[in-house]
Amino acid sequence: MAQLFFKYGAMNSGKSIEILKVANNYEEQNKSVLIFTSGIDTRDEVGYVSSRIGLRRKAIPIFEGTNILQYVKDQEPTPHCVLIDEVQFLNKEHVLQLAEIVDTFDIPVMGFGLKNDFQNELFEGSRYMLIYADKIEEMKTICWFCARKATMNLRVDGSGKPVYTGDQIQIGGNDSYYPVCRRCHSNPPL
């Protein structure tokens, strides 16, 4: 029986590389996958899943009005699995479509993304994945500054100073965010 999975972690926890690995595992068994990613992530072109270790793969970009359910329904043959990167940037309707893909078509859907933003507020997509997912798994990494588990994302400005206010969404990598523990988020040793 298919399930909706939410695999979340702080920055640098290996979410994108995990998607590429899962896709490869399915395809080695001649099982098709559909890979989606947020259309607002422009770090490595729109419509690509890219890992920090240099692997990348074309994906279907999701924008505000994208109907993921209809896209999956229109596929021939039916995919064996649907993978979503940057799931935190989805809206409630997108997440409900993912749940319907699982419930109606018995296709497993795995969403990977951040749980909380730099102010430790839930992203919309993450909030609804936490509500609707059948399985929730934390992908772990270590704090940028100490040996504790990173559970938060610290936004920094161009000079490396912490930023605690601003827009929820600012696309960036190690130049803009560090994975940190709770203590280092409040008091980073910068």
Short mmCIF file of N, CA and C in Angstrom, two decimals:
data_model
loop_
_atom_site.label_atom_id
_atom_site.label_comp_id
_atom_site.label_asym_id
_atom_site.label_seq_id
_atom_site.Cartn_x
_atom_site.Cartn_y
_atom_site.Cartn_z
N MET A 1 0.83 -1.17 0.00
CA MET A 1 0.00 0.00 0.00
C MET A 1 0.89 1.25 0.00
N ALA A 2 0.62 2.16 -0.90
CA ALA A 2 1.42 3.38 -1.04
C ALA A 2 1.19 4.31 0.14
N GLN A 3 2.19 5.16 0.41
CA GLN A 3 2.10 6.13 1.49
C GLN A 3 2.69 7.47 1.04
N LEU A 4 2.31 8.51 1.78
CA LEU A 4 2.88 9.84 1.60
C LEU A 4 3.97 10.01 2.65
N PHE A 5 5.20 10.24 2.19
CA PHE A 5 6.35 10.38 3.07
C PHE A 5 6.80 11.84 3.11
N PHE A 6 7.18 12.31 4.29
CA PHE A 6 7.80 13.62 4.43
C PHE A 6 9.15 13.39 5.10
N LYS A 7 10.20 13.65 4.35
CA LYS A 7 11.57 13.53 4.86
C LYS A 7 12.13 14.93 4.95
N TYR A 8 12.34 15.39 6.18
CA TYR A 8 12.78 16.76 6.38
C TYR A 8 14.13 16.79 7.10
N GLY A 9 14.81 17.89 6.95
CA GLY A 9 16.07 18.09 7.65
C GLY A 9 16.54 19.50 7.45
N ALA A 10 17.50 19.91 8.26
CA ALA A 10 18.11 21.22 8.13
C ALA A 10 18.91 21.27 6.83
N MET A 11 19.38 22.44 6.48
CA MET A 11 20.25 22.58 5.32
C MET A 11 21.42 21.59 5.46
N ASN A 12 21.90 21.08 4.36
CA ASN A 12 23.06 20.16 4.32
C ASN A 12 22.79 18.78 4.92
N SER A 13 21.55 18.37 5.02
CA SER A 13 21.27 17.04 5.60
C SER A 13 21.16 15.95 4.54
N GLY A 14 21.34 16.28 3.28
CA GLY A 14 21.37 15.26 2.24
C GLY A 14 20.03 14.97 1.58
N LYS A 15 19.11 15.92 1.64
CA LYS A 15 17.77 15.68 1.09
C LYS A 15 17.80 15.48 -0.43
N SER A 16 18.50 16.35 -1.13
CA SER A 16 18.51 16.27 -2.59
C SER A 16 19.26 15.04 -3.09
N ILE A 17 20.36 14.71 -2.45
CA ILE A 17 21.10 13.51 -2.85
C ILE A 17 20.26 12.26 -2.59
N GLU A 18 19.44 12.28 -1.55
CA GLU A 18 18.55 11.15 -1.24
C GLU A 18 17.51 10.97 -2.35
N ILE A 19 16.96 12.07 -2.86
CA ILE A 19 16.01 11.97 -3.97
C ILE A 19 16.66 11.32 -5.17
N LEU A 20 17.86 11.77 -5.49
CA LEU A 20 18.57 11.21 -6.66
C LEU A 20 18.86 9.73 -6.44
N LYS A 21 19.19 9.35 -5.23
CA LYS A 21 19.45 7.94 -4.91
C LYS A 21 18.18 7.10 -5.04
N VAL A 22 17.07 7.60 -4.50
CA VAL A 22 15.80 6.87 -4.59
C VAL A 22 15.39 6.70 -6.05
N ALA A 23 15.51 7.77 -6.83
CA ALA A 23 15.16 7.69 -8.26
C ALA A 23 16.02 6.64 -8.96
N ASN A 24 17.30 6.64 -8.67
CA ASN A 24 18.20 5.66 -9.28
C ASN A 24 17.81 4.23 -8.90
N ASN A 25 17.47 4.02 -7.64
CA ASN A 25 17.08 2.68 -7.19
C ASN A 25 15.84 2.17 -7.93
N TYR A 26 14.84 3.03 -8.09
CA TYR A 26 13.65 2.64 -8.84
C TYR A 26 14.01 2.33 -10.29
N GLU A 27 14.76 3.21 -10.90
CA GLU A 27 15.06 3.06 -12.33
C GLU A 27 15.96 1.87 -12.63
N GLU A 28 16.81 1.49 -11.70
CA GLU A 28 17.62 0.28 -11.89
C GLU A 28 16.73 -0.96 -11.98
N GLN A 29 15.53 -0.88 -11.43
CA GLN A 29 14.57 -1.99 -11.49
C GLN A 29 13.53 -1.77 -12.59
N ASN A 30 13.85 -0.86 -13.52
CA ASN A 30 12.96 -0.52 -14.64
C ASN A 30 11.60 -0.02 -14.18
N LYS A 31 11.60 0.73 -13.09
CA LYS A 31 10.38 1.35 -12.56
C LYS A 31 10.50 2.85 -12.75
N SER A 32 9.49 3.46 -13.33
CA SER A 32 9.56 4.88 -13.65
C SER A 32 9.26 5.76 -12.44
N VAL A 33 9.90 6.92 -12.41
CA VAL A 33 9.66 7.91 -11.36
C VAL A 33 9.39 9.26 -12.01
N LEU A 34 8.64 10.08 -11.32
CA LEU A 34 8.49 11.48 -11.69
C LEU A 34 9.16 12.28 -10.59
N ILE A 35 10.03 13.20 -10.98
CA ILE A 35 10.71 14.05 -10.02
C ILE A 35 10.25 15.48 -10.24
N PHE A 36 9.79 16.10 -9.16
CA PHE A 36 9.35 17.49 -9.18
C PHE A 36 10.25 18.29 -8.24
N THR A 37 10.32 19.59 -8.48
CA THR A 37 10.99 20.50 -7.57
C THR A 37 10.31 21.86 -7.66
N SER A 38 10.52 22.67 -6.67
CA SER A 38 9.91 24.00 -6.66
C SER A 38 10.44 24.85 -7.81
N GLY A 39 9.55 25.56 -8.46
CA GLY A 39 9.94 26.45 -9.53
C GLY A 39 10.60 27.73 -9.05
N ILE A 40 10.55 27.99 -7.73
CA ILE A 40 11.18 29.22 -7.24
C ILE A 40 12.65 29.02 -6.89
N ASP A 41 13.11 27.76 -6.85
CA ASP A 41 14.52 27.51 -6.54
C ASP A 41 15.33 27.67 -7.83
N THR A 42 16.06 28.75 -7.91
CA THR A 42 16.81 29.09 -9.13
C THR A 42 18.32 28.94 -8.94
N ARG A 43 18.76 28.28 -7.88
CA ARG A 43 20.20 28.17 -7.62
C ARG A 43 20.94 27.47 -8.75
N ASP A 44 20.34 26.48 -9.36
CA ASP A 44 20.99 25.72 -10.43
C ASP A 44 20.01 25.52 -11.57
N GLU A 45 19.45 26.59 -12.07
CA GLU A 45 18.44 26.60 -13.12
C GLU A 45 17.10 26.12 -12.55
N VAL A 46 16.04 26.64 -13.10
CA VAL A 46 14.71 26.19 -12.72
C VAL A 46 14.50 24.79 -13.29
N GLY A 47 13.93 23.91 -12.49
CA GLY A 47 13.62 22.57 -12.98
C GLY A 47 14.76 21.58 -12.86
N TYR A 48 15.63 21.75 -11.87
CA TYR A 48 16.70 20.79 -11.61
C TYR A 48 16.78 20.49 -10.13
N VAL A 49 17.00 19.22 -9.80
CA VAL A 49 17.36 18.82 -8.45
C VAL A 49 18.88 18.73 -8.46
N SER A 50 19.51 19.49 -7.59
CA SER A 50 20.97 19.53 -7.54
C SER A 50 21.44 19.28 -6.12
N SER A 51 22.43 18.42 -5.99
CA SER A 51 23.00 18.15 -4.67
C SER A 51 24.28 18.97 -4.50
N ARG A 52 24.67 19.16 -3.28
CA ARG A 52 25.89 19.91 -2.99
C ARG A 52 27.14 19.18 -3.44
N ILE A 53 27.04 17.87 -3.68
CA ILE A 53 28.22 17.12 -4.11
C ILE A 53 28.35 17.09 -5.63
N GLY A 54 27.47 17.82 -6.32
CA GLY A 54 27.63 17.98 -7.76
C GLY A 54 26.72 17.17 -8.65
N LEU A 55 25.92 16.29 -8.10
CA LEU A 55 24.97 15.53 -8.92
C LEU A 55 23.73 16.38 -9.17
N ARG A 56 23.18 16.25 -10.36
CA ARG A 56 21.96 17.01 -10.67
C ARG A 56 21.14 16.24 -11.68
N ARG A 57 19.86 16.59 -11.71
CA ARG A 57 18.95 15.89 -12.61
C ARG A 57 17.77 16.79 -12.93
N LYS A 58 17.31 16.71 -14.16
CA LYS A 58 16.15 17.47 -14.60
C LYS A 58 14.93 17.03 -13.80
N ALA A 59 14.09 18.01 -13.47
CA ALA A 59 12.86 17.75 -12.73
C ALA A 59 11.76 18.65 -13.27
N ILE A 60 10.54 18.35 -12.91
CA ILE A 60 9.39 19.14 -13.34
C ILE A 60 9.21 20.26 -12.31
N PRO A 61 9.28 21.53 -12.75
CA PRO A 61 9.12 22.62 -11.78
C PRO A 61 7.67 22.79 -11.36
N ILE A 62 7.47 23.07 -10.09
CA ILE A 62 6.14 23.33 -9.53
C ILE A 62 6.04 24.82 -9.25
N PHE A 63 5.00 25.43 -9.82
CA PHE A 63 4.70 26.83 -9.57
C PHE A 63 3.37 26.92 -8.82
N GLU A 64 2.98 28.10 -8.43
CA GLU A 64 1.75 28.31 -7.65
C GLU A 64 0.54 27.58 -8.24
N GLY A 65 0.36 27.67 -9.55
CA GLY A 65 -0.81 27.09 -10.17
C GLY A 65 -0.62 25.69 -10.75
N THR A 66 0.51 25.07 -10.52
CA THR A 66 0.77 23.73 -11.06
C THR A 66 -0.19 22.71 -10.45
N ASN A 67 -0.79 21.90 -11.30
CA ASN A 67 -1.66 20.82 -10.84
C ASN A 67 -0.87 19.52 -10.91
N ILE A 68 -0.26 19.15 -9.80
CA ILE A 68 0.57 17.95 -9.74
C ILE A 68 -0.27 16.71 -9.98
N LEU A 69 -1.46 16.68 -9.41
CA LEU A 69 -2.36 15.54 -9.57
C LEU A 69 -2.67 15.30 -11.04
N GLN A 70 -3.03 16.33 -11.75
CA GLN A 70 -3.37 16.19 -13.17
C GLN A 70 -2.14 15.74 -13.97
N TYR A 71 -0.98 16.28 -13.64
CA TYR A 71 0.24 15.90 -14.33
C TYR A 71 0.49 14.40 -14.17
N VAL A 72 0.34 13.89 -12.96
CA VAL A 72 0.55 12.46 -12.71
C VAL A 72 -0.51 11.63 -13.42
N LYS A 73 -1.78 12.08 -13.38
CA LYS A 73 -2.87 11.35 -14.05
C LYS A 73 -2.61 11.21 -15.55
N ASP A 74 -1.98 12.21 -16.15
CA ASP A 74 -1.76 12.22 -17.59
C ASP A 74 -0.58 11.36 -18.05
N GLN A 75 0.16 10.80 -17.13
CA GLN A 75 1.36 10.03 -17.50
C GLN A 75 1.01 8.62 -17.97
N GLU A 76 1.60 8.24 -19.08
CA GLU A 76 1.50 6.88 -19.60
C GLU A 76 2.90 6.37 -19.86
N PRO A 77 3.33 5.32 -19.24
CA PRO A 77 2.62 4.54 -18.23
C PRO A 77 2.59 5.29 -16.89
N THR A 78 1.78 4.79 -16.00
CA THR A 78 1.67 5.37 -14.66
C THR A 78 3.01 5.23 -13.95
N PRO A 79 3.51 6.30 -13.33
CA PRO A 79 4.79 6.20 -12.62
C PRO A 79 4.68 5.29 -11.40
N HIS A 80 5.81 4.71 -11.05
CA HIS A 80 5.86 3.85 -9.86
C HIS A 80 6.06 4.65 -8.58
N CYS A 81 6.57 5.88 -8.72
CA CYS A 81 6.86 6.70 -7.55
C CYS A 81 6.92 8.17 -7.97
N VAL A 82 6.52 9.05 -7.07
CA VAL A 82 6.62 10.50 -7.29
C VAL A 82 7.52 11.05 -6.19
N LEU A 83 8.52 11.83 -6.62
CA LEU A 83 9.50 12.42 -5.71
C LEU A 83 9.42 13.94 -5.82
N ILE A 84 9.43 14.62 -4.68
CA ILE A 84 9.32 16.08 -4.65
C ILE A 84 10.48 16.65 -3.84
N ASP A 85 11.28 17.53 -4.46
CA ASP A 85 12.33 18.24 -3.73
C ASP A 85 11.82 19.63 -3.37
N GLU A 86 12.35 20.20 -2.30
CA GLU A 86 11.96 21.54 -1.84
C GLU A 86 10.46 21.62 -1.54
N VAL A 87 9.94 20.57 -0.92
CA VAL A 87 8.50 20.47 -0.64
C VAL A 87 8.01 21.59 0.28
N GLN A 88 8.92 22.22 1.01
CA GLN A 88 8.51 23.31 1.90
C GLN A 88 7.89 24.47 1.13
N PHE A 89 8.23 24.63 -0.15
CA PHE A 89 7.72 25.74 -0.94
C PHE A 89 6.37 25.47 -1.59
N LEU A 90 5.81 24.27 -1.38
CA LEU A 90 4.49 23.98 -1.92
C LEU A 90 3.42 24.67 -1.09
N ASN A 91 2.22 24.75 -1.66
CA ASN A 91 1.11 25.30 -0.89
C ASN A 91 0.20 24.15 -0.44
N LYS A 92 -0.82 24.48 0.33
CA LYS A 92 -1.72 23.47 0.87
C LYS A 92 -2.35 22.64 -0.24
N GLU A 93 -2.80 23.28 -1.31
CA GLU A 93 -3.45 22.57 -2.42
C GLU A 93 -2.50 21.55 -3.03
N HIS A 94 -1.24 21.90 -3.19
CA HIS A 94 -0.26 20.95 -3.72
C HIS A 94 -0.14 19.71 -2.82
N VAL A 95 -0.06 19.94 -1.52
CA VAL A 95 0.09 18.82 -0.58
C VAL A 95 -1.16 17.94 -0.62
N LEU A 96 -2.34 18.54 -0.71
CA LEU A 96 -3.57 17.74 -0.83
C LEU A 96 -3.56 16.93 -2.13
N GLN A 97 -3.00 17.47 -3.19
CA GLN A 97 -2.87 16.72 -4.44
C GLN A 97 -1.92 15.53 -4.26
N LEU A 98 -0.85 15.72 -3.52
CA LEU A 98 0.08 14.61 -3.26
C LEU A 98 -0.62 13.49 -2.50
N ALA A 99 -1.42 13.88 -1.49
CA ALA A 99 -2.17 12.87 -0.73
C ALA A 99 -3.15 12.14 -1.63
N GLU A 100 -3.79 12.86 -2.54
CA GLU A 100 -4.74 12.22 -3.45
C GLU A 100 -4.05 11.27 -4.42
N ILE A 101 -2.85 11.59 -4.85
CA ILE A 101 -2.08 10.69 -5.71
C ILE A 101 -1.87 9.36 -5.00
N VAL A 102 -1.51 9.43 -3.72
CA VAL A 102 -1.31 8.22 -2.93
C VAL A 102 -2.62 7.46 -2.77
N ASP A 103 -3.67 8.16 -2.35
CA ASP A 103 -4.93 7.51 -1.99
C ASP A 103 -5.71 7.00 -3.19
N THR A 104 -5.64 7.71 -4.31
CA THR A 104 -6.43 7.33 -5.48
C THR A 104 -5.70 6.38 -6.41
N PHE A 105 -4.40 6.63 -6.61
CA PHE A 105 -3.65 5.85 -7.60
C PHE A 105 -2.68 4.85 -6.99
N ASP A 106 -2.61 4.81 -5.65
CA ASP A 106 -1.73 3.88 -4.95
C ASP A 106 -0.27 4.02 -5.40
N ILE A 107 0.14 5.28 -5.59
CA ILE A 107 1.52 5.59 -5.97
C ILE A 107 2.19 6.22 -4.76
N PRO A 108 3.34 5.68 -4.33
CA PRO A 108 4.03 6.32 -3.21
C PRO A 108 4.56 7.70 -3.63
N VAL A 109 4.45 8.65 -2.71
CA VAL A 109 4.95 10.01 -2.92
C VAL A 109 5.89 10.34 -1.78
N MET A 110 7.10 10.77 -2.13
CA MET A 110 8.10 11.15 -1.14
C MET A 110 8.45 12.62 -1.32
N GLY A 111 8.15 13.41 -0.30
CA GLY A 111 8.47 14.83 -0.30
C GLY A 111 9.65 15.10 0.62
N PHE A 112 10.63 15.83 0.11
CA PHE A 112 11.84 16.16 0.85
C PHE A 112 11.95 17.68 1.00
N GLY A 113 12.26 18.16 2.19
CA GLY A 113 12.42 19.60 2.34
C GLY A 113 12.75 20.01 3.75
N LEU A 114 12.82 21.31 3.92
CA LEU A 114 13.03 21.90 5.24
C LEU A 114 11.71 21.86 6.01
N LYS A 115 11.81 21.76 7.31
CA LYS A 115 10.60 21.86 8.15
C LYS A 115 10.36 23.32 8.53
N ASN A 116 11.38 23.97 9.05
CA ASN A 116 11.23 25.33 9.55
C ASN A 116 12.18 26.29 8.84
N ASP A 117 11.78 27.55 8.84
CA ASP A 117 12.58 28.59 8.19
C ASP A 117 13.62 29.16 9.16
N PHE A 118 14.30 30.21 8.77
CA PHE A 118 15.37 30.80 9.58
C PHE A 118 14.86 31.46 10.86
N GLN A 119 13.55 31.73 10.94
CA GLN A 119 12.94 32.28 12.14
C GLN A 119 12.26 31.18 12.96
N ASN A 120 12.45 29.94 12.56
CA ASN A 120 11.87 28.76 13.19
C ASN A 120 10.35 28.73 13.13
N GLU A 121 9.83 29.21 12.02
CA GLU A 121 8.42 29.08 11.69
C GLU A 121 8.28 28.01 10.61
N LEU A 122 7.17 27.29 10.63
CA LEU A 122 6.94 26.28 9.61
C LEU A 122 6.68 26.94 8.26
N PHE A 123 7.21 26.33 7.21
CA PHE A 123 6.83 26.71 5.85
C PHE A 123 5.43 26.14 5.60
N GLU A 124 4.68 26.72 4.67
CA GLU A 124 3.34 26.23 4.37
C GLU A 124 3.37 24.77 3.93
N GLY A 125 4.22 24.45 2.97
CA GLY A 125 4.29 23.08 2.49
C GLY A 125 4.65 22.10 3.58
N SER A 126 5.59 22.47 4.43
CA SER A 126 6.01 21.60 5.53
C SER A 126 4.89 21.41 6.54
N ARG A 127 4.18 22.47 6.83
CA ARG A 127 3.06 22.39 7.78
C ARG A 127 2.05 21.34 7.33
N TYR A 128 1.68 21.40 6.05
CA TYR A 128 0.67 20.47 5.57
C TYR A 128 1.23 19.07 5.33
N MET A 129 2.51 18.96 5.05
CA MET A 129 3.12 17.62 4.98
C MET A 129 3.11 16.99 6.37
N LEU A 130 3.38 17.77 7.41
CA LEU A 130 3.33 17.23 8.78
C LEU A 130 1.93 16.76 9.14
N ILE A 131 0.92 17.43 8.61
CA ILE A 131 -0.47 17.06 8.89
C ILE A 131 -0.89 15.82 8.09
N TYR A 132 -0.54 15.76 6.81
CA TYR A 132 -1.09 14.73 5.92
C TYR A 132 -0.18 13.54 5.66
N ALA A 133 1.10 13.64 5.96
CA ALA A 133 2.02 12.53 5.65
C ALA A 133 1.72 11.30 6.50
N ASP A 134 1.86 10.14 5.87
CA ASP A 134 1.72 8.87 6.59
C ASP A 134 2.98 8.56 7.39
N LYS A 135 4.11 8.93 6.84
CA LYS A 135 5.40 8.67 7.49
C LYS A 135 6.22 9.95 7.48
N ILE A 136 6.78 10.29 8.62
CA ILE A 136 7.60 11.49 8.77
C ILE A 136 8.96 11.05 9.29
N GLU A 137 10.01 11.49 8.60
CA GLU A 137 11.36 11.07 8.96
C GLU A 137 12.29 12.28 8.96
N GLU A 138 13.07 12.41 10.02
CA GLU A 138 14.07 13.47 10.07
C GLU A 138 15.38 12.97 9.46
N MET A 139 15.93 13.77 8.57
CA MET A 139 17.25 13.50 8.02
C MET A 139 18.22 14.37 8.81
N LYS A 140 19.20 13.74 9.41
CA LYS A 140 20.04 14.45 10.37
C LYS A 140 21.35 14.95 9.75
N THR A 141 21.82 16.05 10.33
CA THR A 141 23.15 16.57 10.04
C THR A 141 23.65 17.25 11.31
N ILE A 142 24.90 17.67 11.30
CA ILE A 142 25.47 18.28 12.50
C ILE A 142 25.52 19.80 12.37
N CYS A 143 25.55 20.45 13.51
CA CYS A 143 25.61 21.91 13.59
C CYS A 143 26.90 22.40 12.94
N TRP A 144 26.78 23.52 12.25
CA TRP A 144 27.91 24.15 11.57
C TRP A 144 29.01 24.54 12.56
N PHE A 145 28.62 24.80 13.82
CA PHE A 145 29.57 25.35 14.80
C PHE A 145 29.98 24.39 15.90
N CYS A 146 29.17 23.38 16.18
CA CYS A 146 29.49 22.46 17.29
C CYS A 146 29.12 21.04 16.86
N ALA A 147 29.15 20.12 17.78
CA ALA A 147 28.90 18.71 17.44
C ALA A 147 27.46 18.27 17.67
N ARG A 148 26.57 19.19 18.04
CA ARG A 148 25.17 18.82 18.27
C ARG A 148 24.45 18.59 16.94
N LYS A 149 23.27 17.98 17.06
CA LYS A 149 22.43 17.78 15.89
C LYS A 149 21.86 19.12 15.45
N ALA A 150 21.92 19.40 14.15
CA ALA A 150 21.34 20.63 13.60
C ALA A 150 19.85 20.42 13.40
N THR A 151 19.06 21.34 13.95
CA THR A 151 17.61 21.28 13.81
C THR A 151 17.04 22.57 13.24
N MET A 152 17.90 23.56 13.03
CA MET A 152 17.46 24.88 12.58
C MET A 152 18.38 25.38 11.46
N ASN A 153 17.92 26.44 10.81
CA ASN A 153 18.69 27.04 9.73
C ASN A 153 18.96 28.49 10.09
N LEU A 154 20.24 28.84 10.16
CA LEU A 154 20.64 30.20 10.49
C LEU A 154 20.91 30.95 9.18
N ARG A 155 20.17 32.03 8.95
CA ARG A 155 20.42 32.87 7.78
C ARG A 155 21.52 33.86 8.12
N VAL A 156 22.44 34.06 7.19
CA VAL A 156 23.51 35.03 7.37
C VAL A 156 23.52 35.99 6.19
N ASP A 157 24.03 37.20 6.45
CA ASP A 157 24.13 38.18 5.37
C ASP A 157 25.46 37.98 4.63
N GLY A 158 25.76 38.85 3.70
CA GLY A 158 26.97 38.74 2.87
C GLY A 158 28.26 38.78 3.66
N SER A 159 28.23 39.35 4.85
CA SER A 159 29.44 39.40 5.67
C SER A 159 29.46 38.31 6.74
N GLY A 160 28.50 37.40 6.68
CA GLY A 160 28.46 36.29 7.62
C GLY A 160 27.79 36.59 8.95
N LYS A 161 27.11 37.72 9.07
CA LYS A 161 26.40 38.07 10.29
C LYS A 161 25.01 37.44 10.29
N PRO A 162 24.54 36.97 11.46
CA PRO A 162 23.21 36.35 11.53
C PRO A 162 22.10 37.33 11.18
N VAL A 163 21.07 36.81 10.55
CA VAL A 163 19.89 37.59 10.17
C VAL A 163 18.68 36.89 10.78
N TYR A 164 17.86 37.65 11.50
CA TYR A 164 16.69 37.07 12.17
C TYR A 164 15.38 37.68 11.71
N THR A 165 15.43 38.61 10.77
CA THR A 165 14.22 39.23 10.24
C THR A 165 14.29 39.24 8.72
N GLY A 166 13.12 39.36 8.10
CA GLY A 166 13.08 39.44 6.65
C GLY A 166 12.06 38.48 6.07
N ASP A 167 12.05 38.41 4.75
CA ASP A 167 11.12 37.52 4.05
C ASP A 167 11.40 36.07 4.41
N GLN A 168 10.34 35.28 4.48
CA GLN A 168 10.51 33.87 4.81
C GLN A 168 11.36 33.15 3.76
N ILE A 169 11.13 33.46 2.51
CA ILE A 169 11.82 32.75 1.43
C ILE A 169 12.91 33.62 0.84
N GLN A 170 14.12 33.11 0.93
CA GLN A 170 15.28 33.69 0.28
C GLN A 170 16.12 32.50 -0.18
N ILE A 171 16.19 32.30 -1.46
CA ILE A 171 16.90 31.14 -1.99
C ILE A 171 18.40 31.32 -1.77
N GLY A 172 19.04 30.27 -1.26
CA GLY A 172 20.48 30.34 -1.04
C GLY A 172 21.02 29.03 -0.52
N GLY A 173 22.32 28.92 -0.54
CA GLY A 173 23.01 27.74 -0.04
C GLY A 173 23.90 28.11 1.14
N ASN A 174 25.13 27.56 1.14
CA ASN A 174 26.05 27.83 2.24
C ASN A 174 26.44 29.29 2.34
N ASP A 175 26.21 30.06 1.30
CA ASP A 175 26.50 31.49 1.34
C ASP A 175 25.45 32.25 2.16
N SER A 176 24.29 31.65 2.36
CA SER A 176 23.18 32.34 3.03
C SER A 176 22.67 31.63 4.27
N TYR A 177 22.92 30.34 4.42
CA TYR A 177 22.35 29.56 5.52
C TYR A 177 23.36 28.56 6.08
N TYR A 178 23.28 28.37 7.39
CA TYR A 178 24.05 27.32 8.06
C TYR A 178 23.08 26.42 8.81
N PRO A 179 23.31 25.10 8.78
CA PRO A 179 22.53 24.21 9.65
C PRO A 179 23.09 24.34 11.07
N VAL A 180 22.21 24.58 12.03
CA VAL A 180 22.67 24.82 13.40
C VAL A 180 21.77 24.15 14.43
N CYS A 181 22.31 23.97 15.62
CA CYS A 181 21.52 23.50 16.75
C CYS A 181 20.78 24.69 17.35
N ARG A 182 19.90 24.43 18.28
CA ARG A 182 19.11 25.50 18.91
C ARG A 182 20.02 26.52 19.60
N ARG A 183 21.02 26.05 20.34
CA ARG A 183 21.91 26.95 21.08
C ARG A 183 22.68 27.87 20.13
N CYS A 184 23.22 27.31 19.06
CA CYS A 184 24.01 28.12 18.13
C CYS A 184 23.12 29.03 17.27
N HIS A 185 21.83 28.68 17.11
CA HIS A 185 20.92 29.58 16.40
C HIS A 185 20.72 30.86 17.20
N SER A 186 20.55 30.72 18.50
CA SER A 186 20.34 31.88 19.38
C SER A 186 21.61 32.66 19.63
N ASN A 187 22.73 31.97 19.65
CA ASN A 187 23.99 32.61 20.00
C ASN A 187 25.12 32.02 19.14
N PRO A 188 25.13 32.34 17.84
CA PRO A 188 26.15 31.75 16.96
C PRO A 188 27.55 32.29 17.26
N PRO A 189 28.53 31.41 17.29
CA PRO A 189 29.90 31.85 17.56
C PRO A 189 30.57 32.44 16.31
N LEU A 190 30.01 33.52 15.81
CA LEU A 190 30.56 34.16 14.61
C LEU A 190 31.49 35.30 14.97
#
